[in-house]
Coordinates of C-alpha atoms in Angstrom, one line a residue:
M1500 CA -120.3 -93.4 3.7
D1501 CA -122.9 -90.7 2.7
D1502 CA -125.8 -93.0 3.6
E1503 CA -124.2 -93.8 6.9
I1504 CA -123.7 -90.1 7.7
L1505 CA -127.4 -89.4 6.8
T1506 CA -128.5 -92.3 9.0
I1507 CA -126.4 -91.0 12.0
Y1508 CA -127.9 -87.5 11.6
Y1509 CA -131.4 -88.9 11.3
L1510 CA -131.1 -91.0 14.5
S1511 CA -129.5 -88.2 16.4
D1512 CA -132.2 -85.7 15.4
E1513 CA -135.0 -88.1 16.2
L1514 CA -133.5 -88.9 19.6
L1515 CA -133.1 -85.2 20.5
T1516 CA -136.7 -84.5 19.2
A1517 CA -138.1 -87.4 21.3
F1518 CA -136.4 -85.9 24.5
D1519 CA -137.7 -82.4 23.6
H1520 CA -134.2 -81.0 23.3
R1521 CA -134.2 -77.5 21.9
D1522 CA -131.3 -75.5 20.7
H1523 CA -131.0 -71.7 21.3
P1524 CA -132.5 -69.8 18.3
Q1525 CA -129.1 -68.2 17.6
C1526 CA -127.2 -71.5 17.3
T1527 CA -125.8 -71.8 13.8
M1528 CA -125.2 -75.6 14.2
S1529 CA -127.8 -77.9 15.7
S1530 CA -127.1 -80.5 18.4
A1531 CA -127.9 -83.3 16.0
E1532 CA -125.1 -82.0 13.7
I1533 CA -122.8 -81.9 16.7
M1534 CA -123.6 -85.5 17.5
T1535 CA -123.2 -86.5 13.9
V1536 CA -119.7 -85.0 13.7
A1537 CA -118.7 -86.7 16.9
I1538 CA -119.9 -90.2 15.8
V1539 CA -118.4 -89.8 12.3
A1540 CA -115.1 -88.8 13.9
V1541 CA -115.1 -92.0 15.9
M1542 CA -116.2 -94.2 13.0
Y1543 CA -114.0 -92.9 10.2
Y1544 CA -111.3 -90.5 11.6
G1545 CA -109.9 -92.3 14.7
G1546 CA -111.7 -90.0 17.1
N1547 CA -110.1 -86.9 15.6
F1548 CA -112.9 -84.3 15.9
A1549 CA -110.9 -81.5 14.1
L1550 CA -110.4 -83.7 11.0
A1551 CA -114.1 -84.7 11.0
C1552 CA -115.1 -81.1 11.2
R1553 CA -112.9 -80.2 8.3
C1554 CA -114.3 -83.0 6.1
L1555 CA -118.0 -82.4 7.0
H1556 CA -117.6 -78.6 6.6
A1557 CA -119.1 -78.5 3.1
P1558 CA -122.3 -76.9 1.6
Q1559 CA -124.0 -80.3 1.1
W1560 CA -123.2 -81.4 4.7
M1561 CA -122.7 -78.7 7.3
P1562 CA -122.1 -75.3 5.9
D1563 CA -121.9 -73.6 9.3
M1564 CA -119.2 -75.4 11.3
L1565 CA -118.2 -74.3 14.8
G1566 CA -114.7 -73.6 15.9
K1567 CA -112.7 -76.1 18.0
S1568 CA -113.5 -74.5 21.4
R1569 CA -117.2 -73.9 20.7
F1570 CA -117.6 -77.4 19.3
S1571 CA -116.0 -78.9 22.4
R1572 CA -118.4 -77.0 24.7
R1573 CA -121.5 -77.9 22.7
L1574 CA -120.3 -81.6 22.6
H1575 CA -120.0 -81.7 26.4
R1576 CA -123.4 -80.1 26.8
I1577 CA -125.1 -83.0 25.1
K1578 CA -122.9 -85.9 26.2
G1579 CA -125.7 -87.7 28.1
Y1580 CA -127.6 -88.3 24.9
F1581 CA -124.8 -90.5 23.5
L1582 CA -125.3 -93.1 26.2
T1583 CA -129.1 -93.0 25.6
L1584 CA -128.5 -93.5 21.8
F1585 CA -126.1 -96.4 22.6
S1586 CA -128.7 -98.1 24.9
L1587 CA -131.4 -97.8 22.2
L1588 CA -129.1 -99.1 19.5
S1589 CA -128.0 -102.0 21.8
I1590 CA -131.7 -103.0 22.3
S1591 CA -132.3 -103.1 18.5
W1592 CA -129.0 -105.1 18.0
K1593 CA -130.1 -107.6 20.6
E1594 CA -133.4 -108.1 18.8
A1595 CA -131.7 -108.4 15.4
N1596 CA -129.2 -111.0 16.7
Q1597 CA -130.6 -114.2 15.2
G1598 CA -128.3 -116.8 16.8
Q1599 CA -128.3 -115.1 20.2
I1600 CA -124.5 -115.6 20.5
Y1601 CA -122.5 -112.9 22.3
N1602 CA -118.8 -112.5 22.8
V1603 CA -117.2 -110.8 25.9
D1604 CA -113.6 -109.6 25.9
T1605 CA -111.4 -106.7 27.0
F1606 CA -108.7 -104.6 25.5
P1607 CA -106.4 -101.9 26.9
I1608 CA -106.7 -98.2 26.2
P1609 CA -103.2 -96.9 27.0
V1610 CA -103.0 -93.2 27.9
C1611 CA -99.3 -93.0 27.1
D1612 CA -96.3 -95.1 26.5
N1613 CA -94.6 -96.8 29.4
I1614 CA -91.6 -94.5 29.1
R1615 CA -93.7 -91.4 29.8
I1616 CA -95.6 -92.7 32.8
S1617 CA -93.7 -90.5 35.3
R1618 CA -94.7 -87.4 33.4
C1619 CA -98.3 -88.3 32.8
R1620 CA -100.8 -86.5 35.0
L1621 CA -104.0 -88.1 33.9
Y1622 CA -104.0 -91.1 36.2
R1623 CA -101.6 -91.0 39.2
E1624 CA -102.6 -94.2 41.0
E1625 CA -101.0 -97.6 40.7
R1626 CA -104.2 -99.3 39.8
Y1627 CA -104.0 -97.8 36.3
H1628 CA -100.9 -100.0 35.6
G1629 CA -102.1 -103.1 33.8
Y1630 CA -100.7 -106.1 31.9
K1631 CA -101.9 -107.5 28.6
A1632 CA -100.9 -111.2 28.6
S1633 CA -101.6 -111.7 24.9
K1634 CA -99.1 -109.0 23.9
R1635 CA -96.8 -109.7 26.9
R1636 CA -96.7 -106.0 27.6
Y1637 CA -97.5 -103.7 30.4
F1638 CA -99.6 -100.6 29.7
Y1639 CA -100.8 -97.5 31.6
G1640 CA -104.4 -96.5 31.3
L1641 CA -107.8 -98.0 31.2
K1642 CA -109.3 -101.3 30.2
L1643 CA -112.5 -101.5 28.1
H1644 CA -114.8 -104.4 28.8
L1645 CA -117.0 -105.1 25.8
L1646 CA -120.0 -107.4 25.2
I1647 CA -120.8 -107.7 21.4
T1648 CA -123.0 -109.7 19.1
Q1649 CA -121.6 -112.3 16.8
T1650 CA -121.6 -109.8 14.0
G1651 CA -119.7 -107.2 16.0
E1652 CA -122.3 -104.8 17.3
P1653 CA -121.7 -103.7 20.9
V1654 CA -124.5 -104.3 23.4
G1655 CA -122.6 -103.5 26.6
F1656 CA -119.4 -101.8 27.7
F1657 CA -117.7 -100.1 30.6
L1658 CA -114.3 -98.8 31.6
T1659 CA -112.1 -99.9 34.5
P1660 CA -108.6 -99.1 35.7
G1661 CA -105.9 -101.0 33.8
S1662 CA -105.1 -103.4 36.6
T1663 CA -108.6 -104.8 36.9
S1664 CA -108.7 -108.4 35.9
D1665 CA -111.0 -109.8 33.2
V1666 CA -112.9 -111.9 35.8
S1667 CA -113.5 -108.9 38.0
G1668 CA -114.8 -107.0 35.0
L1669 CA -117.2 -109.8 34.2
F1670 CA -119.2 -108.9 37.2
G1671 CA -119.8 -105.4 35.9
F1672 CA -122.0 -106.5 33.1
D1673 CA -125.8 -106.7 33.8
F1674 CA -126.3 -109.4 31.2
D1675 CA -129.7 -108.2 30.1
L1676 CA -129.9 -110.7 27.3
P1677 CA -132.7 -112.7 25.8
D1678 CA -133.5 -116.2 27.2
G1679 CA -131.3 -118.9 25.7
A1680 CA -128.4 -116.5 24.8
T1681 CA -124.9 -118.0 24.6
I1682 CA -121.9 -116.0 25.9
I1683 CA -118.5 -116.9 24.5
A1684 CA -115.3 -115.9 26.3
D1685 CA -111.7 -116.9 26.4
K1686 CA -110.1 -118.8 29.3
A1687 CA -109.4 -115.7 31.3
Y1688 CA -113.1 -115.7 32.3
N1689 CA -113.2 -119.1 34.0
V1690 CA -115.5 -118.6 37.0
Y1691 CA -117.5 -121.8 37.3
W1692 CA -119.9 -120.7 40.0
F1693 CA -120.8 -117.6 37.9
E1694 CA -121.3 -119.7 34.8
D1695 CA -123.7 -121.9 36.8
M1696 CA -125.6 -118.9 38.1
L1697 CA -126.0 -117.5 34.5
Q1698 CA -127.3 -120.8 33.3
E1699 CA -129.9 -120.9 36.0
A1700 CA -131.1 -117.3 35.3

């Protein structure tokens, strides 16, 4: 875990340096450290930023940790760099993918349980009510469409409302893949004219 945290910090710092991002001289915590805490929180602590801050608040890691409010503000200030980092990593993962085999699939991201839908204020519209056929269950929230390599590295993703079908989401990918790449999907993605078009491209 230590080597991975150091690698995350190094990549974040190099990215911010390449884009000439400069922190205010009075900042006690650098933007690279903020990015590191956020990525470590997602990788190891289920997206819990407070827990990641507590675990990384140590003399050998980050002796000057920000409070919850200040951390949240600084994180939102640099949110654009996360997509840039992801796009750079996806390029390197595509190049490292030896077999050029990719998988496409979706999974739901529920915002609340079905019993609490009437009280939830995040998404009011009907289009956020979806159905997951494999679990035979309705959900309320978003749907993540994901394109990954055969070893599990993500190379493309986007979010849609929960009621969006898998086939409709398929058209959201740009499929910027190397020549001869193979895309594997389940039977929910049967669109024969689109398959023919991808083979011709």
